[in-house]
């Protein structure tokens, strides 16, 4: 089977545009270690699908679909991939809810 080079070039350009747009936007505000230390983080493998409110230094907070990788009583480490570029930040625990929750609305310590 052969590739259609016209479509391949078109989608390559679209991906380049999306990556450039994501790179132009500054990273959201992340919490410093002082906000969650000395508490250890509970790590999840695989990551848990969540909604997280991310705060931007240059604009209002946004609720985005993310993955929760680790958490404790105060914070959650979330990641997402805007335009295919992976980003990771710490957010307050109250800013995170499960996407496909079945009886759990926030991250709990036993997970």
CSV table of N, CA and C in Angstrom, one decimal:
chain,number,residue,atom,x,y,z
A,1,UNK,N,0.8,-1.2,0.0
A,1,UNK,CA,0.0,0.0,0.0
A,1,UNK,C,0.9,1.2,0.0
A,2,UNK,N,0.5,2.2,-0.8
A,2,UNK,CA,1.3,3.4,-0.9
A,2,UNK,C,0.7,4.5,-0.1
A,3,UNK,N,1.5,5.5,0.3
A,3,UNK,CA,1.1,6.7,1.1
A,3,UNK,C,0.7,7.8,0.1
A,4,UNK,N,-0.2,8.6,0.5
A,4,UNK,CA,-0.6,9.8,-0.3
A,4,UNK,C,0.3,10.9,0.3
A,5,UNK,N,1.3,11.3,-0.4
A,5,UNK,CA,2.2,12.3,0.1
A,5,UNK,C,1.6,13.7,0.4
A,6,UNK,N,0.5,14.0,-0.4
A,6,UNK,CA,-0.2,15.3,-0.2
A,6,UNK,C,-0.8,15.3,1.2
A,7,UNK,N,-1.5,14.2,1.6
A,7,UNK,CA,-2.1,14.2,2.9
A,7,UNK,C,-1.0,14.1,4.0
A,8,UNK,N,0.0,13.3,3.8
A,8,UNK,CA,1.1,13.2,4.7
A,8,UNK,C,1.7,14.6,5.1
A,9,UNK,N,2.0,15.4,4.0
A,9,UNK,CA,2.5,16.7,4.2
A,9,UNK,C,1.5,17.6,4.9
A,10,UNK,N,0.3,17.5,4.6
A,10,UNK,CA,-0.8,18.3,5.2
A,10,UNK,C,-0.8,18.0,6.7
A,11,UNK,N,-0.9,16.8,7.1
A,11,UNK,CA,-0.9,16.4,8.5
A,11,UNK,C,0.4,16.7,9.3
A,12,UNK,N,1.5,16.6,8.6
A,12,UNK,CA,2.8,17.0,9.2
A,12,UNK,C,2.7,18.5,9.5
A,13,UNK,N,2.2,19.3,8.6
A,13,UNK,CA,2.1,20.8,8.9
A,13,UNK,C,1.1,21.0,10.1
A,14,UNK,N,0.0,20.3,10.1
A,14,UNK,CA,-0.9,20.5,11.2
A,14,UNK,C,-0.3,20.2,12.6
A,15,UNK,N,0.4,19.1,12.6
A,15,UNK,CA,1.1,18.7,13.8
A,15,UNK,C,2.2,19.7,14.2
A,16,UNK,N,2.9,20.2,13.3
A,16,UNK,CA,3.9,21.2,13.5
A,16,UNK,C,3.2,22.5,14.1
A,17,UNK,N,2.1,22.9,13.5
A,17,UNK,CA,1.4,24.1,14.0
A,17,UNK,C,0.9,23.8,15.5
A,18,UNK,N,0.3,22.7,15.7
A,18,UNK,CA,-0.1,22.4,17.1
A,18,UNK,C,1.0,22.4,18.1
A,19,UNK,N,2.1,21.8,17.7
A,19,UNK,CA,3.3,21.8,18.6
A,19,UNK,C,3.8,23.2,18.9
A,20,UNK,N,3.8,24.0,17.8
A,20,UNK,CA,4.3,25.4,18.0
A,20,UNK,C,3.4,26.2,18.9
A,21,UNK,N,2.1,26.0,18.7
A,21,UNK,CA,1.1,26.7,19.5
A,21,UNK,C,1.2,26.3,21.0
A,22,UNK,N,1.4,25.0,21.3
A,22,UNK,CA,1.5,24.5,22.6
A,22,UNK,C,2.8,25.0,23.2
A,23,UNK,N,3.9,25.1,22.5
A,23,UNK,CA,5.2,25.6,23.0
A,23,UNK,C,5.2,27.1,23.3
A,24,UNK,N,4.4,27.8,22.5
A,24,UNK,CA,4.3,29.3,22.8
A,24,UNK,C,3.6,29.6,24.1
A,25,UNK,N,2.7,28.8,24.5
A,25,UNK,CA,1.9,29.1,25.7
A,25,UNK,C,2.8,28.8,26.9
A,26,UNK,N,2.9,29.7,27.9
A,26,UNK,CA,3.8,29.4,29.0
A,26,UNK,C,3.2,28.2,29.8
A,27,UNK,N,4.1,27.6,30.6
A,27,UNK,CA,3.7,26.5,31.5
A,27,UNK,C,2.8,27.0,32.6
A,28,UNK,N,1.9,26.2,33.0
A,28,UNK,CA,1.0,26.6,34.2
A,28,UNK,C,1.8,26.7,35.4
A,29,UNK,N,1.2,27.4,36.4
A,29,UNK,CA,1.9,27.5,37.7
A,29,UNK,C,1.9,26.2,38.4
A,30,UNK,N,3.0,25.8,38.9
A,30,UNK,CA,3.2,24.6,39.7
A,30,UNK,C,3.5,24.9,41.2
A,31,UNK,N,3.1,24.1,42.1
A,31,UNK,CA,3.3,24.3,43.5
A,31,UNK,C,4.8,24.0,43.8
A,32,UNK,N,5.4,24.8,44.7
A,32,UNK,CA,6.8,24.5,45.1
A,32,UNK,C,6.8,23.3,46.1
A,33,UNK,N,7.9,22.6,46.2
A,33,UNK,CA,8.0,21.5,47.2
A,33,UNK,C,7.6,21.9,48.6
A,34,UNK,N,7.8,23.1,49.0
A,34,UNK,CA,7.4,23.5,50.3
A,34,UNK,C,5.9,23.4,50.6
A,35,UNK,N,5.1,23.3,49.5
A,35,UNK,CA,3.7,23.2,49.7
A,35,UNK,C,3.3,21.7,50.1
A,36,UNK,N,4.1,20.8,49.7
A,36,UNK,CA,3.7,19.4,50.0
A,36,UNK,C,4.7,18.6,50.8
A,37,UNK,N,5.9,19.1,51.0
A,37,UNK,CA,6.9,18.3,51.8
A,37,UNK,C,6.6,18.6,53.3
A,38,UNK,N,6.9,17.8,54.2
A,38,UNK,CA,7.7,16.5,54.1
A,38,UNK,C,6.8,15.3,53.8
A,39,UNK,N,5.6,15.5,53.4
A,39,UNK,CA,4.7,14.3,53.2
A,39,UNK,C,5.2,13.6,51.9
A,40,UNK,N,5.3,12.3,52.0
A,40,UNK,CA,5.7,11.5,50.8
A,40,UNK,C,4.5,11.4,49.8
A,41,UNK,N,4.8,11.1,48.6
A,41,UNK,CA,3.8,10.9,47.5
A,41,UNK,C,3.5,9.4,47.4
A,42,UNK,N,2.2,9.2,47.1
A,42,UNK,CA,1.7,7.8,46.8
A,42,UNK,C,1.7,7.8,45.2
A,43,UNK,N,2.4,6.9,44.6
A,43,UNK,CA,2.5,6.8,43.2
A,43,UNK,C,1.5,5.8,42.6
A,44,UNK,N,0.9,6.1,41.5
A,44,UNK,CA,-0.1,5.2,40.8
A,44,UNK,C,0.5,4.7,39.5
A,45,UNK,N,0.4,3.4,39.3
A,45,UNK,CA,0.8,2.8,38.0
A,45,UNK,C,-0.3,1.8,37.6
A,46,UNK,N,-1.1,2.1,36.6
A,46,UNK,CA,-1.0,3.2,35.7
A,46,UNK,C,-1.6,4.5,36.3
A,47,UNK,N,-1.3,5.6,35.6
A,47,UNK,CA,-1.9,6.9,36.1
A,47,UNK,C,-3.4,6.9,36.0
A,48,UNK,N,-4.0,7.7,36.9
A,48,UNK,CA,-5.5,7.8,37.0
A,48,UNK,C,-6.0,9.0,36.1
A,49,UNK,N,-7.0,8.7,35.3
A,49,UNK,CA,-7.6,9.8,34.5
A,49,UNK,C,-8.3,10.8,35.4
A,50,UNK,N,-8.0,12.1,35.3
A,50,UNK,CA,-8.7,13.1,36.2
A,50,UNK,C,-9.0,14.4,35.4
A,51,UNK,N,-9.8,15.2,36.0
A,51,UNK,CA,-9.9,16.6,35.6
A,51,UNK,C,-9.2,17.4,36.6
A,52,UNK,N,-8.4,18.4,36.1
A,52,UNK,CA,-7.6,19.2,37.0
A,52,UNK,C,-7.7,20.7,36.6
A,53,UNK,N,-7.8,21.5,37.6
A,53,UNK,CA,-7.8,22.9,37.4
A,53,UNK,C,-6.4,23.4,37.4
A,54,UNK,N,-5.9,23.9,36.2
A,54,UNK,CA,-4.6,24.4,36.1
A,54,UNK,C,-4.6,25.9,36.1
A,55,UNK,N,-3.7,26.5,36.9
A,55,UNK,CA,-3.6,28.0,37.0
A,55,UNK,C,-2.5,28.5,36.1
A,56,UNK,N,-2.8,29.4,35.2
A,56,UNK,CA,-1.8,30.0,34.3
A,56,UNK,C,-1.3,31.4,34.9
A,57,UNK,N,-0.1,31.7,34.7
A,57,UNK,CA,0.5,33.0,35.2
A,57,UNK,C,-0.1,34.1,34.3
A,58,UNK,N,-0.5,33.8,33.1
A,58,UNK,CA,-0.9,34.9,32.2
A,58,UNK,C,-2.4,34.9,31.9
A,59,UNK,N,-3.2,34.1,32.7
A,59,UNK,CA,-4.6,34.0,32.4
A,59,UNK,C,-5.3,33.3,33.5
A,60,UNK,N,-6.6,33.0,33.3
A,60,UNK,CA,-7.5,32.3,34.3
A,60,UNK,C,-7.2,30.9,34.3
A,61,UNK,N,-7.6,30.2,35.4
A,61,UNK,CA,-7.5,28.8,35.5
A,61,UNK,C,-8.4,28.1,34.5
A,62,UNK,N,-7.9,26.9,34.1
A,62,UNK,CA,-8.7,26.1,33.1
A,62,UNK,C,-8.8,24.6,33.7
A,63,UNK,N,-10.0,24.0,33.5
A,63,UNK,CA,-10.2,22.7,33.8
A,63,UNK,C,-9.9,21.8,32.6
A,64,UNK,N,-8.8,20.9,32.8
A,64,UNK,CA,-8.3,20.1,31.6
A,64,UNK,C,-8.3,18.7,32.0
A,65,UNK,N,-8.5,17.8,31.0
A,65,UNK,CA,-8.3,16.4,31.3
A,65,UNK,C,-6.8,16.1,31.4
A,66,UNK,N,-6.5,15.4,32.5
A,66,UNK,CA,-5.1,15.1,32.9
A,66,UNK,C,-5.0,13.7,33.3
A,67,UNK,N,-3.7,13.3,33.7
A,67,UNK,CA,-3.5,12.0,34.3
A,67,UNK,C,-2.8,12.3,35.7
A,68,UNK,N,-3.3,11.7,36.7
A,68,UNK,CA,-2.7,11.8,38.1
A,68,UNK,C,-1.7,10.7,38.3
A,69,UNK,N,-0.4,11.1,38.5
A,69,UNK,CA,0.6,10.1,38.7
A,69,UNK,C,1.0,9.9,40.1
A,70,UNK,N,0.8,10.9,41.0
A,70,UNK,CA,1.2,10.8,42.4
A,70,UNK,C,0.4,11.8,43.2
A,71,UNK,N,0.2,11.5,44.5
A,71,UNK,CA,-0.6,12.4,45.3
A,71,UNK,C,-0.3,12.1,46.8
A,72,UNK,N,-0.6,13.1,47.6
A,72,UNK,CA,-0.6,13.0,49.1
A,72,UNK,C,-1.8,13.7,49.6
A,73,UNK,N,-1.8,14.1,50.9
A,73,UNK,CA,-2.9,14.8,51.5
A,73,UNK,C,-3.1,16.2,51.0
A,74,UNK,N,-2.1,16.8,50.4
A,74,UNK,CA,-2.1,18.2,50.0
A,74,UNK,C,-2.1,18.4,48.5
A,75,UNK,N,-1.4,17.6,47.7
A,75,UNK,CA,-1.2,17.9,46.3
A,75,UNK,C,-1.3,16.7,45.4
A,76,UNK,N,-1.5,16.9,44.1
A,76,UNK,CA,-1.5,15.9,43.1
A,76,UNK,C,-0.6,16.2,42.0
A,77,UNK,N,0.2,15.3,41.5
A,77,UNK,CA,1.1,15.5,40.4
A,77,UNK,C,0.3,15.0,39.1
A,78,UNK,N,0.0,16.0,38.2
A,78,UNK,CA,-0.8,15.7,37.1
A,78,UNK,C,0.1,16.0,35.8
A,79,UNK,N,-0.3,15.3,34.7
A,79,UNK,CA,0.3,15.5,33.4
A,79,UNK,C,-0.7,15.6,32.3
A,80,UNK,N,-0.4,16.2,31.2
A,80,UNK,CA,-1.2,16.3,30.1
A,80,UNK,C,-0.3,16.6,28.9
A,81,UNK,N,-0.8,16.5,27.7
A,81,UNK,CA,0.0,16.7,26.5
A,81,UNK,C,-0.6,17.7,25.5
A,82,UNK,N,-0.4,19.0,25.8
A,82,UNK,CA,-1.0,20.0,24.8
A,82,UNK,C,-0.2,19.9,23.5
A,83,UNK,N,-0.8,19.7,22.4
A,83,UNK,CA,-0.1,19.7,21.1
A,83,UNK,C,1.0,18.6,21.1
A,84,UNK,N,0.8,17.5,21.9
A,84,UNK,CA,1.8,16.5,21.8
A,84,UNK,C,3.0,16.7,22.7
A,85,UNK,N,3.1,17.8,23.4
A,85,UNK,CA,4.2,18.1,24.2
A,85,UNK,C,3.9,17.8,25.7
A,86,UNK,N,4.5,16.8,26.3
A,86,UNK,CA,4.1,16.5,27.7
A,86,UNK,C,4.5,17.6,28.7
A,87,UNK,N,3.5,17.8,29.6
A,87,UNK,CA,3.7,18.8,30.7
A,87,UNK,C,3.3,18.2,32.0
A,88,UNK,N,4.0,18.5,33.1
A,88,UNK,CA,3.7,18.0,34.4
A,88,UNK,C,3.7,19.1,35.4
A,89,UNK,N,2.7,19.2,36.3
A,89,UNK,CA,2.7,20.1,37.4
A,89,UNK,C,2.1,19.5,38.6
A,90,UNK,N,2.4,20.2,39.8
A,90,UNK,CA,1.8,19.9,41.0
A,90,UNK,C,0.6,20.9,41.2
A,91,UNK,N,-0.6,20.4,41.6
A,91,UNK,CA,-1.7,21.2,41.9
A,91,UNK,C,-2.3,20.8,43.2
A,92,UNK,N,-3.1,21.7,43.8
A,92,UNK,CA,-3.7,21.4,45.1
A,92,UNK,C,-4.7,20.2,44.9
A,93,UNK,N,-4.8,19.4,45.9
A,93,UNK,CA,-5.6,18.2,45.8
A,93,UNK,C,-7.1,18.6,45.5
A,94,UNK,N,-7.5,19.7,46.1
A,94,UNK,CA,-8.9,20.1,45.9
A,94,UNK,C,-9.2,20.5,44.5
A,95,UNK,N,-8.2,20.7,43.6
A,95,UNK,CA,-8.4,21.1,42.2
A,95,UNK,C,-8.5,19.9,41.3
A,96,UNK,N,-8.6,18.7,41.8
A,96,UNK,CA,-8.6,17.5,41.0
A,96,UNK,C,-9.8,16.6,41.3
A,97,UNK,N,-10.4,16.1,40.3
A,97,UNK,CA,-11.5,15.1,40.4
A,97,UNK,C,-11.3,14.0,39.4
A,98,UNK,N,-11.7,12.8,39.7
A,98,UNK,CA,-11.6,11.7,38.8
A,98,UNK,C,-12.5,12.0,37.6
A,99,UNK,N,-12.1,11.6,36.4
A,99,UNK,CA,-12.9,11.7,35.2
A,99,UNK,C,-14.0,10.7,35.1
A,100,UNK,N,-13.7,9.5,35.3
A,100,UNK,CA,-14.8,8.4,35.2
A,100,UNK,C,-15.0,7.9,36.6
A,101,UNK,N,-15.4,8.7,37.5
A,101,UNK,CA,-15.5,8.3,38.9
A,101,UNK,C,-16.8,7.4,39.1
A,102,UNK,N,-16.6,6.5,40.0
A,102,UNK,CA,-17.7,5.6,40.4
A,102,UNK,C,-17.7,5.7,41.9
A,103,UNK,N,-18.3,6.8,42.4
A,103,UNK,CA,-18.4,7.0,43.9
A,103,UNK,C,-17.3,7.8,44.5
A,104,UNK,N,-16.2,8.1,43.7
A,104,UNK,CA,-15.1,8.9,44.3
A,104,UNK,C,-15.1,10.2,43.5
A,105,UNK,N,-15.2,11.3,44.2
A,105,UNK,CA,-15.1,12.6,43.5
A,105,UNK,C,-13.7,13.3,43.6
A,106,UNK,N,-12.9,12.9,44.6
A,106,UNK,CA,-11.6,13.4,44.7
A,106,UNK,C,-10.6,12.2,44.9
A,107,UNK,N,-9.3,12.5,44.8
A,107,UNK,CA,-8.3,11.5,45.1
A,107,UNK,C,-8.4,11.2,46.6
A,108,UNK,N,-8.3,9.9,46.9
A,108,UNK,CA,-8.3,9.5,48.4
A,108,UNK,C,-7.0,8.9,48.7
A,109,UNK,N,-6.7,8.9,50.0
A,109,UNK,CA,-5.4,8.4,50.4
A,109,UNK,C,-5.2,7.0,50.3
A,110,UNK,N,-6.2,6.2,50.1
A,110,UNK,CA,-6.1,4.7,50.0
A,110,UNK,C,-5.8,4.2,48.6
A,111,UNK,N,-5.7,5.1,47.6
A,111,UNK,CA,-5.6,4.7,46.3
A,111,UNK,C,-4.1,4.6,45.8
